[in-house]
Amino acid sequence: MFDITALCKAAKKASYGICAADSNQKNAALSEIALAISKRRAEIIFENEKDLENAKKSGMSESMIDRLSLTDKRIDGIIEGILQVTELPDPSGRVLSEEVRPNGLKITKISVPIGVIGIIYESRPNVTADAAALCIKSGNAVILKGGKEAINSNRILCKIMRDAVSKAGLSEDTVCFVDSVSREDTAALMKMKDYVDLLIPRGGAGLIRATVENSLIPVIETGTGNCHIYVDEHADEKKALDIIFNAKTSRVSVCNAAESLLIHESRLGLLDKIKERLDQKSVSLYCSSACFNALSSKEKVFLATEEDYYTEYLDYKMSVKEVSSLSDAIAHINEHSSHHSECIVTENEEAAALFLKGVDSAAVYHNASTRFTDGFEFGLGAEIGISTQKMHARGPMGLSELNTYKFVIKGNGQIR
Amino acid sequence: MFDITALCKAAKKASYGICAADSNQKNAALSEIALAISKRRAEIIFENEKDLENAKKSGMSESMIDRLSLTDKRIDGIIEGILQVTELPDPSGRVLSEEVRPNGLKITKISVPIGVIGIIYESRPNVTADAAALCIKSGNAVILKGGKEAINSNRILCKIMRDAVSKAGLSEDTVCFVDSVSREDTAALMKMKDYVDLLIPRGGAGLIRATVENSLIPVIETGTGNCHIYVDEHADEKKALDIIFNAKTSRVSVCNAAESLLIHESRLGLLDKIKERLDQKSVSLYCSSACFNALSSKEKVFLATEEDYYTEYLDYKMSVKEVSSLSDAIAHINEHSSHHSECIVTENEEAAALFLKGVDSAAVYHNASTRFTDGFEFGLGAEIGISTQKMHARGPMGLSELNTYKFVIKGNGQIR
């Protein structure tokens, strides 16, 4: 039987080793991983084939099967990603503040790895290597728990990474793999508070909710995006049309895509043009009655329910509602949003300032698409997820967010 | 019946008001509170008397009754504390980083209040005012849930604070009081994830465990301190004696007091002197067999069980164990500690560096008492608690740790 406690204990022990490793050692481990994945790609493709066959048998959709597939090109992408992580600065050991107190104590606040990070994810086996690379670079041990549909792919990737890490002189348990598809083991992992310091669920709303509800370990919620575009009274028409079209349709399946349009009641005349633009991608609109009535064509136009305004469609669908003031827009967003990314389109600086201050979301935009909320676009170099909660990290999480800090105090016998 | 959902919704609504308030408004609210507490102290003492009477009837210990008591002097202390908080810098609105990306987007990372903070605490009614002051100054609404033994004192303090905050032009719901002694209401509060952004339990290990186990809201665990002093092979004798005596006995009931002594096996000869010093305060020692045997006097000396090494005594008791190496000391601490504060006593800089790096605790000391882990001693000006976990805040939490951040992105029509 799979022993989740033993696995977590092993990860904890390994975490002290990787925590003490210097940048060269961590980069060497990443280089070994990249090399090993390249050399052993035939094994990866062989194991991935098993997952793909099972997926076909189970009647998985084409798009899901595509996500699951590890082609030569995707393996090259994984390797490229790992090598990029070696180029990033080491987030650990930075002096965040330093002070000599009146009693002579020197107090230094210094960034340090978190310890053991558990990643619970669905489907895409790329995450296995991406997440491990970010954890290693940031000095953490990682416990990987992927979806059952990718178990063969994930198992071989973890085996290759464990071998490589060991070759680089670190404990193989720096990368731990939950080789189980049992829900009991996942539930048990969430209780391993003594050994696991952080859980990051990556996947749909159901996975995230289940993790929050069952975990005793601190959780960072990621990637739910009911993002809003607010077209203000003073919006520039072209900017509004471009931003709405881009934010809604450039990639509908991602968390930073817009899901809801708010429009000042004085600008309802713009709705026909907005719809015309969105018609290029056959976007359905779920409208308040005022917006419904303002639209000339009712093709793909529906009346919204209150539920629509809370919905992250991840599809060619958008909810649409008028507001009678900026403060109504802010209040609506704070009530309905998942607090990911929201945008105001306006030429009025005062309105923009009020929106940016009043909207309680990780990323707030003035005249730009919400699609920019992303670790690479923000210049973090990489991203383990986009946090939609407020503790520890908010918005795109890079290597720095996989560190905590400690206080180091040097004295010469001081007592209190 | 008490309606916890309505209370949390009201706090959420009020949080948007206090979030938008500037430093002057927040300081004005704090001044109003300080003034009102001073003016209405007769009411406070009257209500506190009720709690004291109930406590005496229920047979509460003298020391607990003392903690519960609000004397004129203590009320002066509360007022003084609030006025000190007005003097501290506003943690919100600080630019944490700022960058113009190649596409022209200006991305600013800015500190902002967390939103609604729930404080669940036991006994001392001072916490009611202290915690509210820190939350207000940091721009947060606060929900206060105190212990049932202080319900009358807490109720009047909250009433006074709500009146004062309202007089200063902020919503009275900036300070919310859970006027209930039912466990169901406390449990319900812990599920109010849509309205409450953070829970901070302040109290014993049982309260903290119950909060972690039941909360869907992120929790910051505070104040459990199984702190260690390690006397290294190269320890200075005087420093070792002073630090052990101070860390163990200067105040036994606090979380930064030392609970466990590790001593290098080459220094067992020091144990008699350590005991002699600790005998001044009648400290009982719970020893490994080697340490037991090394002690000449067995008075107040006992053999330790494994359980002792995990125990936060909060009493004139200390566990004692020899280690055969520095790495054994580090491993023992990482296994048994609550990750609060630990100290190495040594004149060897290399040993100190290894200890400070390898020990996984919030505060790690070289040649100084663990008793310094404290918001005031660290120069934070005030403290809402000492975090023993790694997410968001670690060690003493001041005003800055009651803020999160958001990304503000300014563009001129950028799309991706």
Tab-separated table of C-alpha atoms in Angstrom, chain A residues 41-372:
chain	number	residue	atom	x	y	z
A	41	ARG	CA	12.297	11.136	-24.112
A	42	ALA	CA	11.508	7.760	-25.709
A	43	GLU	CA	10.518	6.444	-22.274
A	44	ILE	CA	8.363	9.503	-21.674
A	45	ILE	CA	6.559	9.169	-24.982
A	46	PHE	CA	6.081	5.426	-24.385
A	47	GLU	CA	4.455	6.024	-20.984
A	48	ASN	CA	2.445	8.958	-22.295
A	49	GLU	CA	1.030	6.669	-25.000
A	50	LYS	CA	-0.471	4.499	-22.262
A	51	ASP	CA	-2.233	7.525	-20.796
A	52	LEU	CA	-3.471	8.561	-24.230
A	53	GLU	CA	-4.821	5.074	-24.941
A	54	ASN	CA	-6.646	4.973	-21.628
A	55	ALA	CA	-8.003	8.441	-22.316
A	56	LYS	CA	-9.351	7.398	-25.715
A	57	LYS	CA	-10.933	4.283	-24.223
A	58	SER	CA	-12.613	6.374	-21.557
A	59	GLY	CA	-14.066	8.673	-24.229
A	60	MET	CA	-12.136	11.790	-23.201
A	61	SER	CA	-12.754	14.835	-25.400
A	62	GLU	CA	-10.293	15.675	-28.178
A	63	SER	CA	-9.230	18.893	-26.482
A	64	MET	CA	-8.540	17.098	-23.191
A	65	ILE	CA	-6.570	14.402	-25.010
A	66	ASP	CA	-4.563	17.132	-26.679
A	67	ARG	CA	-3.737	18.658	-23.290
A	68	LEU	CA	-2.579	15.258	-22.066
A	69	SER	CA	-0.317	14.551	-25.025
A	70	LEU	CA	3.480	14.835	-24.764
A	71	THR	CA	4.837	15.274	-28.270
A	72	ASP	CA	8.498	15.769	-29.096
A	73	LYS	CA	7.794	19.475	-29.449
A	74	ARG	CA	6.150	19.654	-26.031
A	75	ILE	CA	9.059	17.812	-24.445
A	76	ASP	CA	11.376	20.361	-26.041
A	77	GLY	CA	9.176	23.042	-24.481
A	78	ILE	CA	9.516	21.416	-21.047
A	79	ILE	CA	13.304	21.294	-21.388
A	80	GLU	CA	13.428	24.887	-22.591
A	81	GLY	CA	11.299	25.943	-19.601
A	82	ILE	CA	13.613	24.208	-17.124
A	83	LEU	CA	16.694	25.806	-18.681
A	84	GLN	CA	15.015	29.216	-18.474
A	85	VAL	CA	14.482	28.685	-14.743
A	86	THR	CA	18.230	28.109	-14.263
A	87	GLU	CA	18.794	31.601	-15.683
A	88	LEU	CA	16.540	33.281	-13.130
A	89	PRO	CA	18.014	34.829	-9.983
A	90	ASP	CA	17.990	32.704	-6.821
A	91	PRO	CA	15.215	34.061	-4.582
A	92	SER	CA	16.748	32.736	-1.337
A	93	GLY	CA	19.250	34.418	0.927
A	94	ARG	CA	18.252	37.966	0.039
A	95	VAL	CA	18.529	40.478	2.864
A	96	LEU	CA	15.059	42.015	3.131
A	97	SER	CA	15.949	44.318	5.998
A	98	GLU	CA	18.763	44.756	8.466
A	99	GLU	CA	18.931	46.772	11.641
A	100	VAL	CA	21.107	47.141	14.691
A	101	ARG	CA	18.858	47.735	17.686
A	102	PRO	CA	19.835	50.110	20.523
A	103	ASN	CA	20.832	47.082	22.647
A	104	GLY	CA	23.341	46.001	19.985
A	105	LEU	CA	21.315	43.103	18.594
A	106	LYS	CA	21.681	42.903	14.830
A	107	ILE	CA	18.389	41.730	13.318
A	108	THR	CA	18.451	40.608	9.695
A	109	LYS	CA	15.324	39.569	7.825
A	110	ILE	CA	16.356	37.159	5.137
A	111	SER	CA	14.443	35.258	2.430
A	112	VAL	CA	14.474	31.475	2.836
A	113	PRO	CA	12.720	28.564	1.120
A	114	ILE	CA	9.301	27.583	2.415
A	115	GLY	CA	10.222	23.922	2.926
A	116	VAL	CA	7.914	21.326	1.400
A	117	ILE	CA	5.397	22.416	-1.224
A	118	GLY	CA	2.619	20.119	-2.374
A	119	ILE	CA	1.197	20.706	-5.840
A	120	ILE	CA	-2.148	19.082	-6.610
A	121	TYR	CA	-2.999	19.384	-10.279
A	122	GLU	CA	-5.078	18.011	-13.091
A	123	SER	CA	-4.354	16.786	-16.562
A	124	ARG	CA	-1.367	18.479	-18.216
A	125	PRO	CA	1.802	16.488	-17.427
A	126	ASN	CA	3.952	19.527	-18.290
A	127	VAL	CA	3.054	20.853	-14.854
A	128	THR	CA	5.002	17.967	-13.300
A	129	ALA	CA	8.302	19.276	-14.632
A	130	ASP	CA	7.469	23.005	-14.539
A	131	ALA	CA	6.410	22.959	-10.893
A	132	ALA	CA	9.332	20.787	-9.812
A	133	ALA	CA	11.806	23.120	-11.526
A	134	LEU	CA	10.385	26.203	-9.787
A	135	CYS	CA	10.365	24.471	-6.388
A	136	ILE	CA	13.957	23.264	-6.768
A	137	LYS	CA	15.224	26.657	-7.905
A	138	SER	CA	13.528	28.311	-4.961
A	139	GLY	CA	15.095	25.773	-2.543
A	140	ASN	CA	12.028	23.714	-1.744
A	141	ALA	CA	11.232	20.027	-1.809
A	142	VAL	CA	8.113	19.276	-3.837
A	143	ILE	CA	5.370	16.680	-3.568
A	144	LEU	CA	3.593	16.194	-6.880
A	145	LYS	CA	0.064	14.829	-7.020
A	146	GLY	CA	-1.226	14.806	-10.582
A	147	GLY	CA	-4.468	13.582	-12.082
A	148	LYS	CA	-5.120	9.896	-12.609
A	149	GLU	CA	-5.441	10.348	-16.391
A	150	ALA	CA	-1.742	11.340	-16.553
A	151	ILE	CA	-0.373	8.886	-14.000
A	152	ASN	CA	1.973	7.032	-16.338
A	153	SER	CA	3.399	10.236	-17.806
A	154	ASN	CA	3.809	11.815	-14.395
A	155	ARG	CA	5.405	8.702	-12.907
A	156	ILE	CA	8.114	8.496	-15.558
A	157	LEU	CA	8.775	12.254	-15.418
A	158	CYS	CA	9.188	12.091	-11.644
A	159	LYS	CA	11.401	9.025	-11.865
A	160	ILE	CA	13.652	10.810	-14.363
A	161	MET	CA	13.760	13.940	-12.202
A	162	ARG	CA	14.525	11.945	-9.043
A	163	ASP	CA	17.401	10.174	-10.768
A	164	ALA	CA	18.739	13.474	-12.085
A	165	VAL	CA	18.481	15.295	-8.760
A	166	SER	CA	20.281	12.434	-7.068
A	167	LYS	CA	23.029	12.543	-9.721
A	168	ALA	CA	23.451	16.231	-8.885
A	169	GLY	CA	24.154	15.309	-5.257
A	170	LEU	CA	20.778	16.164	-3.732
A	171	SER	CA	18.379	13.717	-2.135
A	172	GLU	CA	16.061	12.087	-4.672
A	173	ASP	CA	13.251	12.882	-2.220
A	174	THR	CA	13.608	16.535	-3.171
A	175	VAL	CA	11.065	15.495	-5.811
A	176	CYS	CA	8.356	13.227	-4.400
A	177	PHE	CA	5.601	11.653	-6.428
A	178	VAL	CA	2.248	10.546	-5.040
A	179	ASP	CA	2.008	7.325	-7.001
A	180	SER	CA	-1.627	6.745	-6.205
A	181	VAL	CA	-4.983	7.532	-7.756
A	182	SER	CA	-6.880	7.056	-4.504
A	183	ARG	CA	-8.852	9.968	-3.157
A	184	GLU	CA	-8.002	8.802	0.348
A	185	ASP	CA	-4.324	9.417	-0.327
A	186	THR	CA	-5.064	12.911	-1.618
A	187	ALA	CA	-7.185	13.605	1.450
A	188	ALA	CA	-4.421	12.227	3.677
A	189	LEU	CA	-1.848	14.445	1.969
A	190	MET	CA	-3.957	17.467	2.894
A	191	LYS	CA	-3.658	16.562	6.597
A	192	MET	CA	0.160	16.273	6.612
A	193	LYS	CA	0.623	19.578	8.352
A	194	ASP	CA	3.730	18.468	10.231
A	195	TYR	CA	5.642	17.784	7.027
A	196	VAL	CA	4.106	19.894	4.267
A	197	ASP	CA	4.279	23.693	4.533
A	198	LEU	CA	2.085	24.778	1.628
A	199	LEU	CA	-0.413	23.284	-0.797
A	200	ILE	CA	-1.037	24.811	-4.203
A	201	PRO	CA	-3.981	23.325	-6.076
A	202	ARG	CA	-3.859	23.932	-9.818
A	203	GLY	CA	-7.007	23.078	-11.670
A	204	GLY	CA	-10.727	23.690	-11.766
A	205	ALA	CA	-12.903	25.321	-9.157
A	206	GLY	CA	-13.916	21.902	-7.757
A	207	LEU	CA	-10.342	20.891	-6.998
A	208	ILE	CA	-9.601	24.226	-5.385
A	209	ARG	CA	-12.728	24.128	-3.243
A	210	ALA	CA	-12.047	20.553	-2.145
A	211	THR	CA	-8.493	21.504	-1.178
A	212	VAL	CA	-9.577	24.524	0.860
A	213	GLU	CA	-12.290	22.516	2.595
A	214	ASN	CA	-10.128	19.534	3.486
A	215	SER	CA	-6.661	20.897	4.015
A	216	LEU	CA	-5.057	21.552	7.385
A	217	ILE	CA	-2.034	22.881	5.494
A	218	PRO	CA	-2.076	26.511	4.332
A	219	VAL	CA	-3.453	26.670	0.776
A	220	ILE	CA	-2.845	29.238	-1.921
A	221	GLU	CA	-5.865	29.370	-4.177
A	222	THR	CA	-4.988	29.980	-7.786
A	223	GLY	CA	-6.480	30.588	-11.141
A	224	THR	CA	-10.173	31.320	-10.815
A	225	GLY	CA	-10.877	34.384	-12.896
A	226	ASN	CA	-14.274	36.010	-13.193
A	227	CYS	CA	-12.646	39.111	-14.692
A	228	HIS	CA	-14.531	42.311	-15.500
A	229	ILE	CA	-14.173	45.098	-18.051
A	230	TYR	CA	-15.922	48.331	-17.058
A	231	VAL	CA	-16.658	50.782	-19.862
A	232	ASP	CA	-16.857	54.120	-18.094
A	233	GLU	CA	-18.881	57.170	-19.062
A	234	HIS	CA	-15.635	58.665	-20.387
A	235	ALA	CA	-14.332	55.603	-22.231
A	236	ASP	CA	-12.541	55.914	-25.543
A	237	GLU	CA	-14.540	53.887	-28.031
A	238	LYS	CA	-11.640	52.262	-29.883
A	239	LYS	CA	-9.833	51.292	-26.678
A	240	ALA	CA	-13.050	49.810	-25.302
A	241	LEU	CA	-13.684	47.723	-28.415
A	242	ASP	CA	-10.077	46.501	-28.653
A	243	ILE	CA	-9.750	45.662	-24.976
A	244	ILE	CA	-13.098	43.867	-24.721
A	245	PHE	CA	-12.412	41.837	-27.855
A	246	ASN	CA	-8.899	40.909	-26.739
A	247	ALA	CA	-9.746	40.172	-23.119
A	248	LYS	CA	-12.757	38.035	-24.028
A	249	THR	CA	-11.633	36.157	-27.133
A	250	SER	CA	-7.831	35.919	-27.413
A	251	ARG	CA	-7.900	32.732	-25.305
A	252	VAL	CA	-11.173	31.849	-23.643
A	253	SER	CA	-9.922	28.952	-21.492
A	254	VAL	CA	-7.553	30.979	-19.315
A	255	CYS	CA	-8.155	32.610	-15.962
A	256	ASN	CA	-7.237	36.133	-17.082
A	257	ALA	CA	-9.865	36.165	-19.852
A	258	ALA	CA	-12.734	38.610	-19.289
A	259	GLU	CA	-16.074	37.081	-18.357
A	260	SER	CA	-18.227	40.099	-17.598
A	261	LEU	CA	-18.800	43.486	-19.183
A	262	LEU	CA	-20.099	46.430	-17.187
A	263	ILE	CA	-21.108	49.509	-19.118
A	264	HIS	CA	-22.103	52.955	-17.919
A	265	GLU	CA	-25.758	53.578	-18.724
A	266	SER	CA	-24.823	56.661	-20.770
A	267	ARG	CA	-22.807	54.427	-23.132
A	268	LEU	CA	-25.418	51.777	-23.959
A	269	GLY	CA	-25.206	53.041	-27.540
A	270	LEU	CA	-21.820	51.299	-27.785
A	271	LEU	CA	-23.329	47.868	-27.248
A	272	ASP	CA	-24.166	47.228	-30.891
A	273	LYS	CA	-20.565	47.929	-31.905
A	274	ILE	CA	-19.242	45.736	-29.081
A	275	LYS	CA	-21.527	42.918	-30.182
A	276	GLU	CA	-20.487	43.380	-33.810
A	277	ARG	CA	-16.857	42.977	-32.779
A	278	LEU	CA	-17.529	39.954	-30.547
A	279	ASP	CA	-19.624	38.377	-33.327
A	280	GLN	CA	-16.327	37.756	-35.138
A	281	LYS	CA	-15.778	35.013	-32.587
A	282	SER	CA	-19.454	34.125	-32.073
A	283	VAL	CA	-19.555	35.269	-28.469
A	284	SER	CA	-22.907	34.801	-26.716
A	285	LEU	CA	-24.023	37.664	-24.495
A	286	TYR	CA	-25.951	37.173	-21.223
A	287	CYS	CA	-27.514	40.543	-20.600
A	288	SER	CA	-29.414	42.571	-18.040
A	289	SER	CA	-32.789	43.631	-19.423
A	290	ALA	CA	-31.571	47.191	-20.171
A	291	CYS	CA	-28.610	45.843	-22.153
A	292	PHE	CA	-30.801	43.239	-23.821
A	293	ASN	CA	-33.189	45.974	-24.924
A	294	ALA	CA	-30.358	48.224	-26.106
A	295	LEU	CA	-29.058	45.610	-28.546
A	296	SER	CA	-30.513	45.767	-32.086
A	297	SER	CA	-29.826	42.123	-32.873
A	298	LYS	CA	-30.905	39.412	-30.434
A	299	GLU	CA	-28.886	36.691	-32.103
A	300	LYS	CA	-26.798	34.917	-29.437
A	301	VAL	CA	-28.200	37.374	-26.902
A	302	PHE	CA	-29.872	36.052	-23.757
A	303	LEU	CA	-31.257	37.432	-20.553
A	304	ALA	CA	-28.833	36.930	-17.685
A	305	THR	CA	-29.671	35.351	-14.370
A	306	GLU	CA	-27.977	36.586	-11.198
A	307	GLU	CA	-25.904	33.378	-11.430
A	308	ASP	CA	-24.380	34.582	-14.707
A	309	TYR	CA	-22.664	37.476	-12.982
A	310	TYR	CA	-20.817	35.021	-10.730
A	311	THR	CA	-19.861	32.691	-13.583
A	312	GLU	CA	-16.404	32.083	-15.021
A	313	TYR	CA	-17.516	30.790	-18.437
A	314	LEU	CA	-14.071	29.897	-19.863
A	315	ASP	CA	-15.972	29.942	-23.154
A	316	TYR	CA	-17.197	32.308	-25.893
A	317	LYS	CA	-19.749	33.736	-23.485
A	318	MET	CA	-19.902	37.017	-21.610
A	319	SER	CA	-22.268	38.540	-19.086
A	320	VAL	CA	-23.271	42.169	-19.726
A	321	LYS	CA	-24.797	44.681	-17.315
A	322	GLU	CA	-25.281	48.429	-17.174
A	323	VAL	CA	-24.340	50.473	-14.117
A	324	SER	CA	-25.493	53.955	-13.281
A	325	SER	CA	-22.201	55.132	-11.736
A	326	LEU	CA	-18.563	54.325	-11.172
A	327	SER	CA	-19.282	53.405	-7.575
A	328	ASP	CA	-21.966	50.961	-8.725
A	329	ALA	CA	-19.402	49.371	-11.020
A	330	ILE	CA	-16.901	49.015	-8.163
A	331	ALA	CA	-19.539	47.587	-5.819
A	332	HIS	CA	-20.753	45.110	-8.457
A	333	ILE	CA	-17.214	43.890	-9.117
A	334	ASN	CA	-16.339	43.553	-5.433
A	335	GLU	CA	-19.500	41.513	-4.934
A	336	HIS	CA	-19.273	39.215	-7.978
A	337	SER	CA	-15.605	38.956	-8.862
A	338	SER	CA	-13.154	36.187	-8.000
A	339	HIS	CA	-10.713	39.039	-7.278
A	340	HIS	CA	-8.335	38.151	-10.090
A	341	SER	CA	-8.168	40.959	-12.718
A	342	GLU	CA	-10.460	43.851	-13.614
A	343	CYS	CA	-10.166	46.772	-16.020
A	344	ILE	CA	-11.653	50.245	-16.353
A	345	VAL	CA	-11.725	51.825	-19.801
A	346	THR	CA	-11.821	55.578	-19.358
A	347	GLU	CA	-10.098	58.805	-20.353
A	348	ASN	CA	-10.965	60.277	-16.971
A	349	GLU	CA	-7.969	60.017	-14.625
A	350	GLU	CA	-10.024	60.652	-11.518
A	351	ALA	CA	-12.432	57.832	-12.349
A	352	ALA	CA	-9.467	55.567	-13.088
A	353	ALA	CA	-7.847	56.384	-9.739
A	354	LEU	CA	-11.069	55.636	-7.839
A	355	PHE	CA	-11.507	52.335	-9.679
A	356	LEU	CA	-7.906	51.232	-9.160
A	357	LYS	CA	-8.141	52.048	-5.453
A	358	GLY	CA	-11.652	50.741	-4.832
A	359	VAL	CA	-11.612	47.430	-6.691
A	360	ASP	CA	-10.439	44.647	-4.417
A	361	SER	CA	-8.643	42.404	-6.918
A	362	ALA	CA	-5.090	41.128	-7.423
A	363	ALA	CA	-4.595	43.107	-10.641
A	364	VAL	CA	-6.485	46.268	-11.534
A	365	TYR	CA	-6.070	47.789	-15.008
A	366	HIS	CA	-6.633	51.181	-16.544
A	367	ASN	CA	-7.013	50.949	-20.345
A	368	ALA	CA	-5.340	47.570	-20.861
A	369	SER	CA	-6.483	43.998	-21.357
A	370	THR	CA	-6.840	41.714	-18.323
A	371	ARG	CA	-4.982	39.086	-20.360
A	372	PHE	CA	-1.686	40.605	-19.148
